[in-house]
Short mmCIF file of C-alpha atoms in Angstrom, two decimals:
data_model
loop_
_atom_site.label_atom_id
_atom_site.label_comp_id
_atom_site.label_asym_id
_atom_site.label_seq_id
_atom_site.Cartn_x
_atom_site.Cartn_y
_atom_site.Cartn_z
CA UNK A 142 47.30 -26.71 30.21
CA UNK A 143 45.16 -23.38 30.96
CA UNK A 144 41.70 -23.53 29.25
CA UNK A 145 40.35 -20.52 27.27
CA UNK A 146 36.90 -20.21 25.78
CA UNK A 147 36.46 -17.86 22.69
CA UNK A 148 32.63 -16.87 22.48
CA UNK A 149 30.77 -14.58 20.26
CA UNK A 150 29.92 -11.31 22.30
CA UNK A 151 28.09 -8.19 21.55
CA UNK A 152 29.45 -5.24 23.15
CA UNK A 153 28.47 -1.56 22.62
CA UNK A 154 26.95 -2.43 19.56
CA UNK A 155 30.03 -4.17 18.09
CA UNK A 156 30.51 -7.89 17.38
CA UNK A 157 33.34 -9.14 19.57
CA UNK A 158 35.26 -12.18 20.58
CA UNK A 159 34.97 -12.83 24.27
CA UNK A 160 38.09 -14.25 25.88
CA UNK A 161 36.75 -16.20 29.02
CA UNK A 162 39.10 -18.14 31.30
CA UNK A 163 40.01 -18.73 35.06
CA UNK A 164 42.46 -15.99 36.47
CA UNK A 165 46.13 -16.73 35.25
CA UNK A 166 48.73 -14.43 35.69
CA UNK A 167 50.78 -15.12 32.65
CA UNK A 168 48.01 -15.67 30.26
CA UNK A 169 46.39 -12.47 31.53
CA UNK A 170 49.54 -10.70 30.83
CA UNK A 171 49.69 -11.95 27.33
CA UNK A 172 46.39 -11.29 26.36
CA UNK A 173 46.22 -7.65 27.61
CA UNK A 174 49.16 -7.01 25.54
CA UNK A 175 47.32 -8.11 22.31
CA UNK A 176 46.49 -5.09 19.98
CA UNK A 177 42.84 -3.78 20.44
CA UNK A 178 42.24 -6.17 23.27
CA UNK A 179 40.02 -4.56 26.08
CA UNK A 180 38.42 -5.38 29.56
CA UNK A 181 34.63 -5.74 29.65
CA UNK A 182 33.71 -5.11 33.25
CA UNK A 183 29.99 -6.05 32.60
CA UNK A 184 30.83 -9.40 30.78
CA UNK A 185 34.02 -10.03 33.12
CA UNK A 186 36.09 -11.08 30.29
CA UNK A 187 38.75 -9.51 27.75
CA UNK A 188 37.32 -8.98 24.22
CA UNK A 189 38.64 -7.95 20.85
CA UNK A 190 36.87 -6.92 17.80
CA UNK A 191 35.28 -10.12 15.85
CA UNK A 192 37.62 -10.32 12.40
CA UNK A 193 39.61 -13.05 10.79
CA UNK A 194 42.93 -11.24 11.59
CA UNK A 195 41.99 -10.77 15.14
CA UNK A 196 40.93 -14.20 15.58
CA UNK A 197 44.17 -15.63 13.92
CA UNK A 198 46.46 -13.04 16.05
CA UNK A 199 44.76 -14.77 19.23
CA UNK A 200 45.55 -18.21 18.07
CA UNK A 201 49.32 -17.25 17.26
CA UNK A 202 49.74 -15.61 20.71
CA UNK A 203 48.13 -18.11 22.75
CA UNK A 204 49.52 -21.39 20.84
CA UNK A 205 51.20 -23.57 23.06
CA UNK A 206 50.12 -21.80 26.22
CA UNK A 207 46.67 -22.63 26.46
CA UNK A 208 43.82 -24.88 25.01
CA UNK A 209 41.41 -22.77 23.07
CA UNK A 210 37.55 -23.97 23.03
CA UNK A 211 36.00 -21.98 20.01
CA UNK A 212 32.90 -24.21 19.21
CA UNK A 213 30.38 -21.43 20.27
CA UNK A 214 32.27 -19.07 18.19
CA UNK A 215 32.54 -21.19 14.99
CA UNK A 216 28.72 -21.91 15.36
CA UNK A 217 27.94 -18.01 15.53
CA UNK A 218 30.09 -17.50 12.49
CA UNK A 219 28.11 -20.06 10.53
CA UNK A 220 24.80 -18.44 11.71
CA UNK A 221 25.92 -14.94 10.63
CA UNK A 222 27.16 -15.97 7.06
CA UNK A 223 23.78 -17.99 6.92
CA UNK A 224 22.01 -14.62 7.35
CA UNK A 225 24.05 -12.53 5.25
CA UNK A 226 23.54 -15.06 2.57
CA UNK A 227 19.91 -14.74 3.13
CA UNK A 228 20.21 -11.25 3.04
CA UNK A 229 22.00 -11.25 -0.18
CA UNK A 230 19.37 -13.65 -1.94
CA UNK A 231 16.55 -11.37 -0.89
CA UNK A 232 18.20 -8.48 -2.22
CA UNK A 233 19.43 -6.68 0.94
CA UNK A 234 23.05 -5.49 1.51
CA UNK A 235 24.76 -7.81 3.77
CA UNK A 236 26.95 -6.13 6.56
CA UNK A 237 29.34 -7.49 8.90
CA UNK A 238 27.13 -5.91 11.91
CA UNK A 239 23.92 -7.00 10.50
CA UNK A 240 23.10 -9.44 13.28
CA UNK A 241 22.22 -8.77 16.94
CA UNK A 242 22.44 -10.40 20.56
CA UNK A 243 19.29 -12.49 19.61
CA UNK A 244 20.93 -14.43 17.02
CA UNK A 245 23.00 -15.99 19.53
CA UNK A 246 19.71 -18.06 20.40
CA UNK A 247 19.01 -19.02 16.75
CA UNK A 248 19.40 -22.45 15.54
CA UNK A 249 21.28 -23.45 12.16
CA UNK A 250 18.28 -25.65 11.47
CA UNK A 251 15.53 -22.70 11.80
CA UNK A 252 18.25 -20.37 9.61
CA UNK A 253 18.09 -23.00 6.81
CA UNK A 254 14.11 -22.94 6.76
CA UNK A 255 14.38 -19.16 6.17
CA UNK A 256 17.00 -19.73 3.56
CA UNK A 257 14.74 -22.44 2.02
CA UNK A 258 11.94 -19.97 1.99
CA UNK A 259 13.96 -17.23 0.22
CA UNK A 260 15.03 -19.85 -2.52
CA UNK A 261 11.33 -20.59 -2.90
CA UNK A 262 10.35 -16.93 -3.27
CA UNK A 263 13.22 -16.44 -5.77
CA UNK A 264 12.13 -19.55 -7.89
CA UNK A 265 8.59 -18.18 -7.89
CA UNK A 266 9.77 -14.87 -9.03
CA UNK A 267 8.57 -12.72 -6.14
CA UNK A 268 9.71 -9.15 -6.09
CA UNK A 269 12.44 -8.01 -4.15
CA UNK A 270 10.48 -6.04 -1.70
CA UNK A 271 8.09 -9.01 -1.02
CA UNK A 272 11.14 -11.22 -0.53
CA UNK A 273 12.63 -8.80 2.00
CA UNK A 274 9.56 -8.43 3.73
CA UNK A 275 8.84 -12.11 4.29
CA UNK A 276 12.44 -13.01 5.12
CA UNK A 277 12.43 -10.11 7.89
CA UNK A 278 9.17 -11.68 9.27
CA UNK A 279 10.54 -15.22 9.63
CA UNK A 280 13.63 -13.72 11.17
CA UNK A 281 11.78 -12.03 13.95
CA UNK A 282 9.78 -15.14 14.60
CA UNK A 283 12.92 -17.59 14.70
CA UNK A 284 14.89 -15.33 17.00
CA UNK A 285 11.74 -15.54 19.43
CA UNK A 286 11.65 -19.29 18.90
CA UNK A 287 15.19 -19.90 20.02
CA UNK A 288 15.97 -24.12 19.88
CA UNK A 289 12.31 -24.67 18.86
CA UNK A 290 11.87 -25.93 15.23
CA UNK A 291 9.74 -23.58 13.20
CA UNK A 292 8.55 -26.12 10.97
CA UNK A 293 7.05 -27.84 14.03
CA UNK A 294 4.73 -24.98 14.82
CA UNK A 295 1.00 -25.62 14.60
CA UNK A 296 -2.11 -23.40 13.80
CA UNK A 297 -2.41 -22.73 17.85
CA UNK A 298 1.12 -21.53 18.03
CA UNK A 299 0.75 -19.14 15.23
CA UNK A 300 -2.60 -17.60 16.58
CA UNK A 301 -0.84 -16.98 19.85
CA UNK A 302 1.88 -15.26 17.98
CA UNK A 303 -0.29 -13.06 16.11
CA UNK A 304 -2.37 -12.29 19.54
CA UNK A 305 1.02 -11.35 21.00
CA UNK A 306 1.75 -8.85 18.10
CA UNK A 307 -1.48 -7.27 18.65
CA UNK A 308 -1.99 -7.36 22.19
CA UNK A 309 1.36 -7.29 23.84
CA UNK A 310 3.58 -5.39 21.21
CA UNK A 311 0.58 -3.22 19.98
CA UNK A 312 1.15 -3.77 16.48
CA UNK A 313 -1.26 -2.77 13.75
CA UNK A 314 -3.54 -4.97 12.02
CA UNK A 315 -1.52 -4.38 8.71
CA UNK A 316 1.62 -5.52 10.42
CA UNK A 317 -0.29 -8.69 11.48
CA UNK A 318 -1.66 -9.49 7.89
CA UNK A 319 2.03 -9.10 6.65
CA UNK A 320 3.09 -11.57 9.45
CA UNK A 321 0.36 -13.73 8.44
CA UNK A 322 1.13 -13.48 4.48
CA UNK A 323 4.68 -14.62 5.20
CA UNK A 324 4.02 -17.31 7.63
CA UNK A 325 1.24 -18.58 5.12
CA UNK A 326 3.81 -18.74 2.21
CA UNK A 327 6.22 -20.61 4.40
CA UNK A 328 3.73 -23.24 5.61
CA UNK A 329 1.91 -23.70 2.31
CA UNK A 330 4.57 -23.32 -0.33
CA UNK A 331 7.64 -24.56 1.46
CA UNK A 332 6.25 -26.98 3.73
CA UNK A 333 3.14 -28.10 1.75
CA UNK A 334 0.69 -27.65 4.81
CA UNK A 335 -2.12 -25.60 3.30
CA UNK A 336 -4.62 -26.40 5.85
CA UNK A 337 -2.90 -24.91 8.65
CA UNK A 338 -4.28 -21.46 7.85
CA UNK A 339 -7.78 -22.51 7.57
CA UNK A 340 -8.22 -22.26 11.15
CA UNK A 341 -6.32 -18.68 11.61
CA UNK A 342 -8.77 -15.53 11.42
CA UNK A 343 -7.32 -12.47 9.90
CA UNK A 344 -7.63 -9.36 12.12
CA UNK A 345 -10.05 -6.70 10.50
CA UNK A 346 -8.09 -3.97 8.92
CA UNK A 347 -9.24 -0.29 9.66
CA UNK A 348 -10.79 1.27 6.66
CA UNK A 349 -8.86 4.66 6.14
CA UNK A 350 -9.58 7.02 3.36
CA UNK A 351 -6.89 8.22 1.19
CA UNK A 352 -5.33 11.52 1.53
CA UNK A 353 -6.26 13.95 -1.42
CA UNK A 354 -5.06 17.32 -2.29
CA UNK A 355 -7.21 19.62 -4.11
CA UNK A 356 -5.84 20.88 -7.65
CA UNK A 357 -5.10 24.29 -6.04
CA UNK A 358 -2.89 22.55 -3.40
CA UNK A 359 -1.05 20.44 -6.03
CA UNK A 360 -0.37 23.43 -8.17
CA UNK A 361 1.10 25.06 -5.28
CA UNK A 362 3.09 22.16 -4.37
CA UNK A 363 4.61 22.22 -8.13
CA UNK A 364 5.00 25.93 -8.08
CA UNK A 365 7.07 26.24 -4.74
CA UNK A 366 9.38 23.38 -6.26
CA UNK A 367 12.11 25.60 -7.88
CA UNK A 368 14.59 22.72 -8.67
CA UNK A 369 13.53 21.68 -12.49
CA UNK A 370 14.35 18.06 -11.89
CA UNK A 371 12.42 17.78 -8.55
CA UNK A 372 9.54 19.73 -10.08
CA UNK A 373 9.54 17.48 -13.10
CA UNK A 374 9.34 14.27 -11.10
CA UNK A 375 6.38 15.47 -8.99
CA UNK A 376 4.65 16.48 -12.12
CA UNK A 377 5.31 13.18 -13.61
CA UNK A 378 3.71 11.38 -10.44
CA UNK A 379 0.71 13.57 -10.36
CA UNK A 380 -0.11 13.53 -14.27
CA UNK A 381 -0.17 9.99 -14.65
CA UNK A 382 -0.92 8.51 -11.26
CA UNK A 383 2.23 6.92 -10.51
CA UNK A 384 3.69 4.95 -7.77
CA UNK A 385 7.09 6.29 -6.29
CA UNK A 386 8.73 3.28 -7.47
CA UNK A 387 7.21 3.46 -10.89
CA UNK A 388 8.50 7.58 -11.15
CA UNK A 389 12.00 6.25 -10.41
CA UNK A 390 12.10 3.30 -12.46
CA UNK A 391 10.90 5.18 -15.54
CA UNK A 392 13.63 5.16 -18.61
CA UNK A 393 13.96 7.44 -21.48
CA UNK A 394 12.36 4.72 -23.74
CA UNK A 395 9.30 4.64 -21.82
CA UNK A 396 7.92 8.24 -22.92
CA UNK A 397 6.32 7.90 -26.11
CA UNK A 398 5.79 11.31 -27.60
CA UNK A 399 4.34 10.16 -30.96
CA UNK A 400 1.52 8.39 -29.30
CA UNK A 401 1.60 10.47 -26.26
CA UNK A 402 1.92 7.52 -23.87
CA UNK A 403 3.96 6.49 -20.98
CA UNK A 404 4.76 2.67 -20.45
CA UNK A 405 4.75 1.36 -16.85
CA UNK A 406 7.01 -1.54 -17.09
CA UNK A 407 6.86 -4.61 -14.57
CA UNK A 408 5.23 -2.52 -11.92
CA UNK A 409 3.41 -3.85 -8.83
CA UNK A 410 2.23 -7.53 -9.53
CA UNK A 411 4.76 -7.67 -12.37
CA UNK A 412 2.25 -5.90 -14.77
CA UNK A 413 2.86 -3.64 -17.69
CA UNK A 414 0.49 -0.69 -18.43
CA UNK A 415 0.29 2.53 -20.35
CA UNK A 416 -1.18 5.87 -19.21
CA UNK A 417 -1.57 9.07 -21.19
CA UNK A 418 1.49 11.57 -21.44
CA UNK A 419 0.25 14.88 -20.52
CA UNK A 420 1.01 17.89 -23.03
CA UNK A 421 2.22 20.00 -20.28
CA UNK A 422 4.23 17.02 -18.91
CA UNK A 423 6.15 16.61 -22.36
CA UNK A 424 6.95 20.14 -22.49
CA UNK A 425 8.34 20.03 -19.18
CA UNK A 426 10.07 16.62 -19.80
CA UNK A 427 11.78 18.30 -22.92
CA UNK A 428 13.10 21.30 -21.06
CA UNK A 429 14.19 18.89 -18.15
CA UNK A 430 15.96 16.73 -20.79
CA UNK A 431 17.80 19.53 -22.65
CA UNK A 432 19.37 20.58 -19.05
CA UNK A 433 20.06 17.18 -17.40
CA UNK A 434 20.70 14.96 -20.34
CA UNK A 435 19.98 11.52 -18.67
CA UNK A 436 21.57 8.57 -20.25
CA UNK A 437 19.27 5.79 -19.34
CA UNK A 438 16.88 6.27 -16.39
CA UNK A 439 14.39 9.33 -16.79
CA UNK A 440 15.53 10.45 -13.26
CA UNK A 441 19.02 9.76 -12.57
CA UNK A 442 20.74 10.25 -9.19
CA UNK A 443 24.30 11.39 -8.56
CA UNK A 444 25.78 8.04 -9.59
CA UNK A 445 24.00 7.90 -12.71
CA UNK A 446 21.57 5.03 -11.68
CA UNK A 447 17.98 5.54 -10.77
CA UNK A 448 17.08 8.51 -8.51
CA UNK A 449 16.62 7.06 -4.75
CA UNK A 450 12.95 6.48 -3.33
CA UNK A 451 14.09 8.01 -0.17
CA UNK A 452 15.40 11.20 -1.81
CA UNK A 453 12.26 11.72 -3.92
CA UNK A 454 10.15 11.21 -0.71
CA UNK A 455 12.26 13.96 1.03
CA UNK A 456 11.61 16.14 -2.25
CA UNK A 457 7.75 16.05 -1.56
CA UNK A 458 8.04 16.53 2.15
CA UNK A 459 10.04 19.64 1.36
CA UNK A 460 7.37 20.76 -1.22
CA UNK A 461 4.72 20.12 1.38
CA UNK A 462 6.48 22.35 3.87
CA UNK A 463 7.13 25.07 1.56
CA UNK A 464 3.68 25.17 0.20
CA UNK A 465 2.19 25.25 3.91
CA UNK A 466 0.35 21.96 3.20
CA UNK A 467 -0.28 20.29 6.66
CA UNK A 468 -2.17 17.16 5.22
CA UNK A 469 -0.77 13.99 6.27
CA UNK A 470 0.56 11.54 3.89
CA UNK A 471 3.72 11.05 1.61
CA UNK A 472 4.12 11.19 -2.19
CA UNK A 473 1.58 8.47 -2.67
CA UNK A 474 -0.88 11.05 -1.96
CA UNK A 475 -0.38 12.36 -5.50
CA UNK A 476 -1.65 9.15 -7.03
CA UNK A 477 -4.51 9.42 -4.77
CA UNK A 478 -5.34 13.05 -5.85
CA UNK A 479 -4.87 11.89 -9.65
CA UNK A 480 -7.58 9.11 -9.17
CA UNK A 481 -9.83 11.53 -7.22
CA UNK A 482 -9.70 14.27 -9.57
CA UNK A 483 -10.25 11.90 -12.71
CA UNK A 484 -13.41 10.85 -10.96
CA UNK A 485 -14.71 14.28 -10.25
CA UNK A 486 -13.97 15.12 -13.91
CA UNK A 487 -16.33 12.38 -14.94
CA UNK A 488 -13.73 9.66 -15.96
CA UNK A 489 -15.35 6.22 -15.78
CA UNK A 490 -14.27 4.30 -12.55
CA UNK A 491 -13.15 1.24 -14.86
CA UNK A 492 -10.98 3.26 -16.92
CA UNK A 493 -9.32 4.72 -13.59
CA UNK A 494 -8.92 1.08 -12.68
CA UNK A 495 -6.93 0.44 -15.67
CA UNK A 496 -4.83 3.48 -15.38
CA UNK A 497 -3.84 2.68 -11.81
CA UNK A 498 -3.11 -0.94 -12.35
CA UNK A 499 -5.66 -2.27 -9.84
CA UNK A 500 -6.74 -5.93 -10.21
CA UNK A 501 -9.70 -5.10 -8.21
CA UNK A 502 -12.39 -2.64 -8.89
CA UNK A 503 -13.17 -2.55 -4.89
CA UNK A 504 -9.65 -1.08 -4.57
CA UNK A 505 -10.43 1.85 -7.15
CA UNK A 506 -14.10 2.27 -5.45
CA UNK A 507 -12.57 3.72 -2.27
CA UNK A 508 -11.92 7.11 -4.33
CA UNK A 509 -15.74 7.44 -4.72
CA UNK A 510 -15.68 7.96 -0.72
CA UNK A 511 -13.41 10.95 -1.08
CA UNK A 512 -14.74 12.48 -4.34
CA UNK A 513 -16.51 15.83 -3.88
CA UNK A 514 -18.62 15.13 -6.98
CA UNK A 515 -21.49 13.55 -5.26
CA UNK A 516 -20.79 14.23 -1.55
CA UNK A 517 -20.36 17.83 -2.39
CA UNK A 518 -24.13 18.23 -3.58
CA UNK A 519 -25.22 16.73 -0.15
CA UNK A 520 -26.59 19.93 1.83
CA UNK A 521 -26.17 19.60 5.61
CA UNK A 522 -29.49 19.83 7.51
CA UNK A 523 -28.05 22.71 9.50
CA UNK A 524 -28.08 25.03 6.41
CA UNK A 525 -31.84 23.99 5.98
CA UNK A 526 -32.66 25.47 9.56
CA UNK A 527 -34.50 28.66 9.56
CA UNK A 528 -32.38 31.06 11.62
#
C-alpha cells in the first residue's frame, strides 16, 4: 500500500500539515480535491492548514488507500500543547500560531524543563512579568540547543552563550543580565546547582542618567492634553511619582481624601506603600469622577477593566508631541522628574527613597546626578575668563 508521511510544516507564516509521498496518480487525484489543500513548490509537497477537522478529513479521504505515518506531526502537536500551557501558566495568551519553525527542533524533555521552571516561579509567587521574561529567555535558549538537554549545561556553556549574545547578536548588557537572571533561577532554584554561577562574570551595565523634564515642561505636557481622563492620568503619575503599572492598577478605594494619601498596593517587589495626595490632584480627580464615574479601577478602559499600559504610553507620547518636547524616554520620565523636583525642593533623599519604594538608597541617589540644586551652582571656568 502507498505510504504518506504527514509532517508539521510552516508555510507563509501559517502552521500546516505537510503531505509527503512518492508520486502516485490516484493518490494525487484524491489529495488535490480535498478542500483547502494547496501545492508548495518550495517544499515539494501538498499542504493543508493545521487543524483537527483538516487532519480528520485527511484520514477519512485516505483511509484504506494509503498508510499514514503521523509520528512527527503528533510529536509536534505535543510540543505545541506544552508551549501553550507554559504561556498560560506564565500569564501569556496562548494562541494557535504562537510557535515557529525553530520549535520543530525543540525536544519534549527541554520543554518539560521550561514548564518545571514556570511552576517553580509560580510556587514562589513571582510576578507575571518576571515569569514571562524568564520563560521567554529559556525558550530562546532551548530553541538554540536543539536535541541537547538544557539541564546538562555547564558554566562554560553559559559563558559562551552570554558572549554570543553580546558579540554576535549585539544585544545590550541589560539584556545579558536578564538572561543570566533567568538561567540563574533555573539552575539554582529548579536544579539546585548554586555553584555554577560563581564562575560566570556579569557584564558591566552602562550608567545612564534618567530623563528629567523641567517643571515648565511638565506643565506644558499637562496643558496640551485636553482629554480629561488622559490629563488626570498624567497628573497622577507625576504628582505621586508612580510607575505606569501603578497608575493603571489604582482603584477608587486607593484614594484616601481624609488622610490625603494614595495607597499603592502590591507594586514592584510585591510591596505596599503610600504617598501624599496632592490637593490639586484631588480636585482634578473629583472633576474626573463626576464625568466618567469609574466602577472599580480609577482609570478604566473601554471594557470596564484597568486602562491598558500601551494606551497610556501612547497618551504620553502624544502629549510630548503636542508640547514639542523632544527629550527621549517614555512616561517613566514623569517619575524621574517627580523625584528630581522633590530633591531640588529640599526633600530628604531617604524620604524620596520611601516615596518611590526603592529597596536600596543607591537607586535613589542617581537623582543627585541630574539635580540642578548643586550642579547648577557650579560656574564654568569659561565664564571666569576676562574677555
